[in-house]
Phi, psi and omega in degrees: 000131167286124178306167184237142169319173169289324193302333199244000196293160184202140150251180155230157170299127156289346177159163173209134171248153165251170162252034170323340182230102215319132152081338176290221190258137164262161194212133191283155179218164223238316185209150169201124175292106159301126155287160175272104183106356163277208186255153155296156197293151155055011184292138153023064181259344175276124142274215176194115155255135198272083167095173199299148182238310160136044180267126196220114180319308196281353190200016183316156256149131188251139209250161169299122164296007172265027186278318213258177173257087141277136190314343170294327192252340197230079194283346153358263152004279196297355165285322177310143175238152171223183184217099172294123172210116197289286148028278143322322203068015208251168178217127200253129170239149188207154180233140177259064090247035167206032196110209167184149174237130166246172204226120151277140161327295214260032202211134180258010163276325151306296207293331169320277186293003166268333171290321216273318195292296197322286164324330176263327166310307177287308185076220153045249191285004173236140174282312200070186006283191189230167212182106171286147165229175188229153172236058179232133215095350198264146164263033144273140163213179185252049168279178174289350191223112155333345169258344180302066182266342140236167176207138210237122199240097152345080214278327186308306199306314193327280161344302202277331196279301172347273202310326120001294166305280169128019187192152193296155161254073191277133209299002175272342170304300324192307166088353185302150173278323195221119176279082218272142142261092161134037197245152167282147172294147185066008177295329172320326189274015171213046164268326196314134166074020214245157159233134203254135097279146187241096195054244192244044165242186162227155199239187174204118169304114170283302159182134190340145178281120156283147169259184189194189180299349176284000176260351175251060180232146158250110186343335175257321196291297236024062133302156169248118216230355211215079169276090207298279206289350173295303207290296172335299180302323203260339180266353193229358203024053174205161165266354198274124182227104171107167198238152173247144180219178182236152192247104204278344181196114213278168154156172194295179190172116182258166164261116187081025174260165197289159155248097178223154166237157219259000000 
């Protein structure tokens, strides 16, 4: 098969996830309206700060993820499963060895006992105190990157590192918003500046995703079973898996809809 220049390449979505909650559980959505100059919809809008972080409503600022309980630092986390439902306002969380919780958002004495429950989960692996905080209503969210408002995760790289590697890659280590099919590997990694659309919305690339240790925790277990960024690294001389992009012109995006870059 031939490759197609970067001018021509196109894919389709393969899937899309959300994060409500930094470092938590993801949840697939099926179709989402982009704002232009917004967020992915229902993206990190919630965190857990493991001790004070200096997230201020009234002035937000975008903070280093080791402020939070995120799989880099806390791979703990991935045993939690939670559940976001805007609908309610309610936030559903469950440990199969402490259980389950439901939540308001929006009563910071619920939100108390789902931190309190958090605290006996993790134990440990968190110094506390632990403290939801919400960005919502905010032109903030709590991603890694200030520029990141979505991230598009290559599946051919995935693929190609597998083989590569010599052991499956499941593409949720990655934590990516849009899962692309039919794309050449690694082309991502000559997007910055580049304009992509995705279904009727259009994006603008910022720049390859570094990865750090929250890609060797494995998703289901959360163990750390895998070291993803050495293994990156010693085969590719890089760190990068996946694109941050910006959203330059809004519009729907469905699952099988076309990726292209411009």
């Amino acid at each position: 098969m031939v490759e197609l220049p970067i001018s021509s390449a196109a894919g389709t979505v393969a899937a899309m996830w959300r994060y409500p909650v930094k470092g938590f559980t993801p949840e697939p959505l099926d179709r989402v309206e982009l704002p232009t100059g917004g967020w992915f919809p229902g993206d990190r809008i919630f965190a857990v700060e493991d001790g004070p972080s200096g997230f201020d409503r009234d002035a937000p600022e975008h903070l280093p993820k080791q402020k939070f309980t995120v799989l880099m630092r806390t791979a703990e986390v991935a045993g939690i499963r939670t559940r976001w439902n805007e609908a309610t306002r309610m936030m559903d969380a469950v440990s199969d060895d402490h259980g389950s919780i439901s939540f308001s958002v929006d009563d910071p004495r619920s939100s108390d006992f789902f931190t309190a429950w958090l605290t006996d989960v993790l134990g440990d692996a968190v110094a506390g105190p632990l403290r939801l905080v919400s960005a919502e209503g905010l032109d903030h969210r709590f991603t890694d990157h200030p520029l990141g408002r979505i991230s598009l995760l290559n599946l051919a790289s995935v693929r190609d590192f597998e083989a590569r590697v010599g052991r499956p890659v499941d593409p949720r280590r990655f934590r990516a918003n849009v899962w692309i099919e039919g794309w050449p590997a690694w082309i991502e990694n000559e997007c910055s500046d580049r304009d992509l659309t995705l279904g009727a919305a259009r994006l603008r690339g910022v720049k390859p995703i570094v990865r750090c240790a929250a890609a060797h925790v494995d998703p289901d277990t959360g163990e750390r079973d895998f070291d993803l960024v050495p293994a990156l690294f010693g085969l590719y001389g890089h760190r990068w898996f996946g694109l941050y992009a910006t959203l330059a012109a809004g519009g729907a995006v469905r699952v099988g809809d076309r990726v292209e870059i411009k």
